[in-house]
């Protein structure tokens, strides 16, 4: 993470757009997924991602979805309800690959199920990446309960897998609805937990 003309920035760390800078919203609005965590995520997904859709539920800067595009994802959807963050995200999409970005403004808990249903009706799936605001932030005390309820309602035919970035001190359940935890990777205060549909 670097400052450029008083703006916080980070870089795409791999793939077609490796090294390209993207802007970050102010830290009071959102936080960016750290490079080490992103690298681990995409080392896990690797070539499975190529030609597939990616949905970033809480868009922020779009650093994860844009990284997915750089590494071969077909298209990325971003949902963000904060106006400042959404404007930064819009600029980042324009700077990286606007033709393959779909930015939706509003409540992710309402909009993401609609996106997944759109894809399912077309016979398509997506990787669903969920990085909610930490529950210690004011107004977000029940955020993880809402995330779990959302995962419970996801049609397994609409997703390849679901990945949740969450506070390490808040473990996620072994199973949620039709999905089972496959692994958790810890990165200091943040962790990634992966879910797959039960066959």
mmCIF file of C-alpha atoms in Angstrom:
data_model
loop_
_atom_site.group_PDB
_atom_site.id
_atom_site.type_symbol
_atom_site.label_atom_id
_atom_site.label_comp_id
_atom_site.label_asym_id
_atom_site.label_seq_id
_atom_site.Cartn_x
_atom_site.Cartn_y
_atom_site.Cartn_z
ATOM 1 C CA UNK A 1 0.000 0.000 0.000
ATOM 2 C CA UNK A 2 1.392 3.423 -0.966
ATOM 3 C CA UNK A 3 0.335 7.066 -1.000
ATOM 4 C CA UNK A 4 0.102 8.749 -4.386
ATOM 5 C CA UNK A 5 -0.826 12.444 -4.472
ATOM 6 C CA UNK A 6 -2.406 12.058 -1.017
ATOM 7 C CA UNK A 7 -4.380 9.026 -2.199
ATOM 8 C CA UNK A 8 -3.914 5.554 -0.784
ATOM 9 C CA UNK A 9 -3.126 3.024 -3.506
ATOM 10 C CA UNK A 10 -2.261 -0.631 -3.892
ATOM 11 C CA UNK A 11 -1.151 -2.752 -6.858
ATOM 12 C CA UNK A 12 -2.531 -5.699 -8.785
ATOM 13 C CA UNK A 13 -0.157 -8.464 -7.706
ATOM 14 C CA UNK A 14 -0.415 -11.008 -10.520
ATOM 15 C CA UNK A 15 -1.715 -11.800 -13.990
ATOM 16 C CA UNK A 16 -2.410 -9.616 -17.025
ATOM 17 C CA UNK A 17 -2.544 -6.334 -15.098
ATOM 18 C CA UNK A 18 0.251 -7.091 -12.627
ATOM 19 C CA UNK A 19 1.784 -3.918 -11.206
ATOM 20 C CA UNK A 20 -1.088 -1.610 -12.166
ATOM 21 C CA UNK A 21 -2.051 0.734 -9.358
ATOM 22 C CA UNK A 22 -5.567 0.988 -8.013
ATOM 23 C CA UNK A 23 -6.902 3.580 -5.634
ATOM 24 C CA UNK A 24 -8.117 2.771 -2.104
ATOM 25 C CA UNK A 25 -10.967 4.543 -0.306
ATOM 26 C CA UNK A 26 -10.105 6.241 2.975
ATOM 27 C CA UNK A 27 -9.514 3.837 5.864
ATOM 28 C CA UNK A 28 -12.506 5.308 7.682
ATOM 29 C CA UNK A 29 -14.742 3.996 4.899
ATOM 30 C CA UNK A 30 -13.290 0.584 4.103
ATOM 31 C CA UNK A 31 -10.171 -1.536 4.402
ATOM 32 C CA UNK A 32 -8.278 -3.291 1.648
ATOM 33 C CA UNK A 33 -7.530 -7.003 1.604
ATOM 34 C CA UNK A 34 -3.793 -7.299 2.249
ATOM 35 C CA UNK A 35 -1.510 -8.491 -0.540
ATOM 36 C CA UNK A 36 -0.455 -11.642 1.354
ATOM 37 C CA UNK A 37 -4.084 -12.647 1.833
ATOM 38 C CA UNK A 38 -4.933 -11.946 -1.826
ATOM 39 C CA UNK A 39 -1.901 -13.938 -2.977
ATOM 40 C CA UNK A 40 -3.015 -16.922 -0.875
ATOM 41 C CA UNK A 41 -6.553 -16.695 -2.242
ATOM 42 C CA UNK A 42 -5.450 -16.748 -5.853
ATOM 43 C CA UNK A 43 -2.857 -19.448 -5.230
ATOM 44 C CA UNK A 44 -5.789 -21.540 -3.999
ATOM 45 C CA UNK A 45 -8.105 -20.734 -6.927
ATOM 46 C CA UNK A 46 -5.325 -20.695 -9.563
ATOM 47 C CA UNK A 47 -6.458 -21.880 -12.998
ATOM 48 C CA UNK A 48 -9.944 -22.869 -11.797
ATOM 49 C CA UNK A 49 -10.754 -19.159 -12.004
ATOM 50 C CA UNK A 50 -9.975 -18.779 -15.706
ATOM 51 C CA UNK A 51 -13.076 -18.082 -17.778
ATOM 52 C CA UNK A 52 -15.363 -18.033 -14.740
ATOM 53 C CA UNK A 53 -17.395 -15.303 -13.016
ATOM 54 C CA UNK A 54 -16.411 -13.632 -9.754
ATOM 55 C CA UNK A 55 -18.688 -11.711 -7.376
ATOM 56 C CA UNK A 56 -17.182 -9.436 -4.709
ATOM 57 C CA UNK A 57 -19.989 -8.866 -2.212
ATOM 58 C CA UNK A 58 -18.573 -5.814 -0.398
ATOM 59 C CA UNK A 59 -16.672 -4.126 -3.195
ATOM 60 C CA UNK A 60 -14.602 -1.453 -1.429
ATOM 61 C CA UNK A 61 -11.723 -0.694 -3.796
ATOM 62 C CA UNK A 62 -12.456 -3.807 -5.851
ATOM 63 C CA UNK A 63 -8.943 -5.101 -5.190
ATOM 64 C CA UNK A 64 -10.038 -8.751 -5.038
ATOM 65 C CA UNK A 65 -12.400 -8.778 -8.021
ATOM 66 C CA UNK A 66 -9.963 -6.785 -10.156
ATOM 67 C CA UNK A 67 -7.207 -9.231 -9.194
ATOM 68 C CA UNK A 68 -9.551 -12.022 -10.322
ATOM 69 C CA UNK A 69 -9.974 -10.333 -13.719
ATOM 70 C CA UNK A 70 -6.213 -9.914 -14.017
ATOM 71 C CA UNK A 71 -5.834 -13.651 -13.422
ATOM 72 C CA UNK A 72 -8.317 -14.716 -16.063
ATOM 73 C CA UNK A 73 -11.842 -14.443 -14.627
ATOM 74 C CA UNK A 74 -14.457 -13.869 -17.324
ATOM 75 C CA UNK A 75 -16.362 -11.110 -15.546
ATOM 76 C CA UNK A 76 -16.515 -9.518 -12.093
ATOM 77 C CA UNK A 77 -19.461 -8.062 -10.195
ATOM 78 C CA UNK A 78 -18.919 -5.580 -7.360
ATOM 79 C CA UNK A 79 -21.515 -4.405 -4.846
ATOM 80 C CA UNK A 80 -20.853 -1.335 -2.702
ATOM 81 C CA UNK A 81 -23.229 0.941 -0.784
ATOM 82 C CA UNK A 82 -20.836 3.660 0.427
ATOM 83 C CA UNK A 83 -20.790 6.532 -2.080
ATOM 84 C CA UNK A 84 -17.113 7.422 -1.623
ATOM 85 C CA UNK A 85 -15.998 3.806 -1.956
ATOM 86 C CA UNK A 86 -18.279 3.242 -4.952
ATOM 87 C CA UNK A 87 -16.761 6.228 -6.768
ATOM 88 C CA UNK A 88 -13.237 4.928 -6.115
ATOM 89 C CA UNK A 89 -14.342 1.489 -7.305
ATOM 90 C CA UNK A 90 -15.813 2.997 -10.484
ATOM 91 C CA UNK A 91 -12.493 4.711 -11.257
ATOM 92 C CA UNK A 92 -10.577 1.483 -10.584
ATOM 93 C CA UNK A 93 -12.832 -0.509 -12.914
ATOM 94 C CA UNK A 94 -12.327 2.093 -15.649
ATOM 95 C CA UNK A 95 -8.562 1.936 -15.138
ATOM 96 C CA UNK A 96 -8.289 -1.866 -15.252
ATOM 97 C CA UNK A 97 -10.927 -3.548 -17.448
ATOM 98 C CA UNK A 98 -14.263 -1.692 -17.648
ATOM 99 C CA UNK A 99 -15.787 -4.049 -20.225
ATOM 100 C CA UNK A 100 -15.626 -6.964 -17.781
ATOM 101 C CA UNK A 101 -16.742 -5.067 -14.639
ATOM 102 C CA UNK A 102 -20.317 -4.787 -13.406
ATOM 103 C CA UNK A 103 -20.677 -2.338 -10.482
ATOM 104 C CA UNK A 104 -23.923 -2.299 -8.500
ATOM 105 C CA UNK A 105 -24.599 0.406 -5.903
ATOM 106 C CA UNK A 106 -26.643 -0.502 -2.833
ATOM 107 C CA UNK A 107 -27.186 -3.116 -0.112
ATOM 108 C CA UNK A 108 -25.055 -6.200 -0.839
ATOM 109 C CA UNK A 109 -27.432 -8.436 1.145
ATOM 110 C CA UNK A 110 -30.213 -7.528 -1.305
ATOM 111 C CA UNK A 111 -28.247 -7.233 -4.548
ATOM 112 C CA UNK A 112 -25.918 -10.259 -4.426
ATOM 113 C CA UNK A 113 -28.752 -12.842 -4.315
ATOM 114 C CA UNK A 114 -30.215 -11.126 -7.411
ATOM 115 C CA UNK A 115 -26.863 -11.341 -9.246
ATOM 116 C CA UNK A 116 -26.513 -15.040 -8.405
ATOM 117 C CA UNK A 117 -30.074 -15.689 -9.539
ATOM 118 C CA UNK A 118 -29.404 -13.861 -12.832
ATOM 119 C CA UNK A 119 -26.374 -16.078 -13.400
ATOM 120 C CA UNK A 120 -28.196 -19.280 -12.403
ATOM 121 C CA UNK A 121 -31.012 -18.536 -14.861
ATOM 122 C CA UNK A 122 -28.376 -18.231 -17.607
ATOM 123 C CA UNK A 123 -26.861 -21.549 -16.570
ATOM 124 C CA UNK A 124 -23.761 -19.822 -15.157
ATOM 125 C CA UNK A 125 -22.006 -19.834 -11.787
ATOM 126 C CA UNK A 126 -19.629 -17.548 -9.911
ATOM 127 C CA UNK A 127 -17.068 -17.572 -7.152
ATOM 128 C CA UNK A 128 -18.619 -15.572 -4.320
ATOM 129 C CA UNK A 129 -16.155 -13.544 -2.234
ATOM 130 C CA UNK A 130 -17.559 -12.044 0.963
ATOM 131 C CA UNK A 131 -15.450 -9.481 2.833
ATOM 132 C CA UNK A 132 -17.851 -7.687 5.200
ATOM 133 C CA UNK A 133 -16.889 -4.727 7.382
ATOM 134 C CA UNK A 134 -15.380 -6.005 10.630
ATOM 135 C CA UNK A 135 -18.081 -6.526 13.265
ATOM 136 C CA UNK A 136 -16.235 -4.232 15.683
ATOM 137 C CA UNK A 137 -17.242 -1.246 13.537
ATOM 138 C CA UNK A 138 -20.229 0.733 14.761
ATOM 139 C CA UNK A 139 -23.456 -0.387 13.124
ATOM 140 C CA UNK A 140 -22.014 -3.734 11.992
ATOM 141 C CA UNK A 141 -22.320 -5.781 15.191
ATOM 142 C CA UNK A 142 -24.596 -8.363 13.514
ATOM 143 C CA UNK A 143 -22.756 -8.431 10.182
ATOM 144 C CA UNK A 144 -21.521 -12.022 10.497
ATOM 145 C CA UNK A 145 -24.984 -13.320 11.396
ATOM 146 C CA UNK A 146 -26.305 -11.632 8.240
ATOM 147 C CA UNK A 147 -23.468 -13.143 6.174
ATOM 148 C CA UNK A 148 -24.278 -16.628 7.500
ATOM 149 C CA UNK A 149 -27.989 -16.198 6.706
ATOM 150 C CA UNK A 150 -27.059 -15.077 3.188
ATOM 151 C CA UNK A 151 -24.829 -18.115 2.618
ATOM 152 C CA UNK A 152 -27.634 -20.388 3.895
ATOM 153 C CA UNK A 153 -29.921 -19.011 1.189
ATOM 154 C CA UNK A 154 -27.484 -19.364 -1.740
ATOM 155 C CA UNK A 155 -28.458 -21.934 -4.380
ATOM 156 C CA UNK A 156 -25.509 -24.363 -4.631
ATOM 157 C CA UNK A 157 -26.031 -24.410 -8.414
ATOM 158 C CA UNK A 158 -25.168 -20.688 -8.552
ATOM 159 C CA UNK A 159 -21.648 -20.851 -7.077
ATOM 160 C CA UNK A 160 -18.396 -22.743 -7.539
ATOM 161 C CA UNK A 161 -17.418 -21.919 -3.982
ATOM 162 C CA UNK A 162 -17.873 -19.231 -1.327
ATOM 163 C CA UNK A 163 -14.903 -17.540 0.334
ATOM 164 C CA UNK A 164 -15.360 -15.398 3.456
ATOM 165 C CA UNK A 165 -12.745 -12.928 4.705
ATOM 166 C CA UNK A 166 -13.410 -12.390 8.396
ATOM 167 C CA UNK A 167 -11.874 -11.492 11.745
ATOM 168 C CA UNK A 168 -9.644 -14.365 12.890
ATOM 169 C CA UNK A 169 -11.075 -14.163 16.411
ATOM 170 C CA UNK A 170 -14.553 -14.929 15.026
ATOM 171 C CA UNK A 171 -14.501 -18.532 13.739
ATOM 172 C CA UNK A 172 -17.021 -19.494 11.064
ATOM 173 C CA UNK A 173 -19.123 -22.689 11.400
ATOM 174 C CA UNK A 174 -18.136 -26.051 9.924
ATOM 175 C CA UNK A 175 -21.268 -26.024 7.782
ATOM 176 C CA UNK A 176 -23.729 -23.358 6.660
ATOM 177 C CA UNK A 177 -26.908 -24.543 4.950
ATOM 178 C CA UNK A 178 -25.873 -26.695 1.964
ATOM 179 C CA UNK A 179 -22.204 -25.687 2.260
ATOM 180 C CA UNK A 180 -19.327 -27.239 4.205
ATOM 181 C CA UNK A 181 -16.113 -25.586 5.288
ATOM 182 C CA UNK A 182 -13.118 -26.966 3.391
ATOM 183 C CA UNK A 183 -10.360 -24.909 5.022
ATOM 184 C CA UNK A 184 -9.401 -21.734 6.871
ATOM 185 C CA UNK A 185 -6.198 -19.753 6.340
ATOM 186 C CA UNK A 186 -5.117 -17.168 8.933
ATOM 187 C CA UNK A 187 -3.309 -13.884 8.206
ATOM 188 C CA UNK A 188 -2.954 -12.106 11.533
ATOM 189 C CA UNK A 189 -6.240 -10.364 12.355
ATOM 190 C CA UNK A 190 -7.917 -11.592 9.144
ATOM 191 C CA UNK A 191 -8.716 -15.106 7.951
ATOM 192 C CA UNK A 192 -10.089 -16.710 4.788
ATOM 193 C CA UNK A 193 -12.625 -19.506 5.167
ATOM 194 C CA UNK A 194 -13.663 -21.560 2.126
ATOM 195 C CA UNK A 195 -17.017 -23.295 1.611
ATOM 196 C CA UNK A 196 -18.115 -25.853 -0.986
ATOM 197 C CA UNK A 197 -21.550 -27.307 -1.613
ATOM 198 C CA UNK A 198 -22.073 -30.763 -0.169
ATOM 199 C CA UNK A 199 -22.188 -33.284 -3.024
#
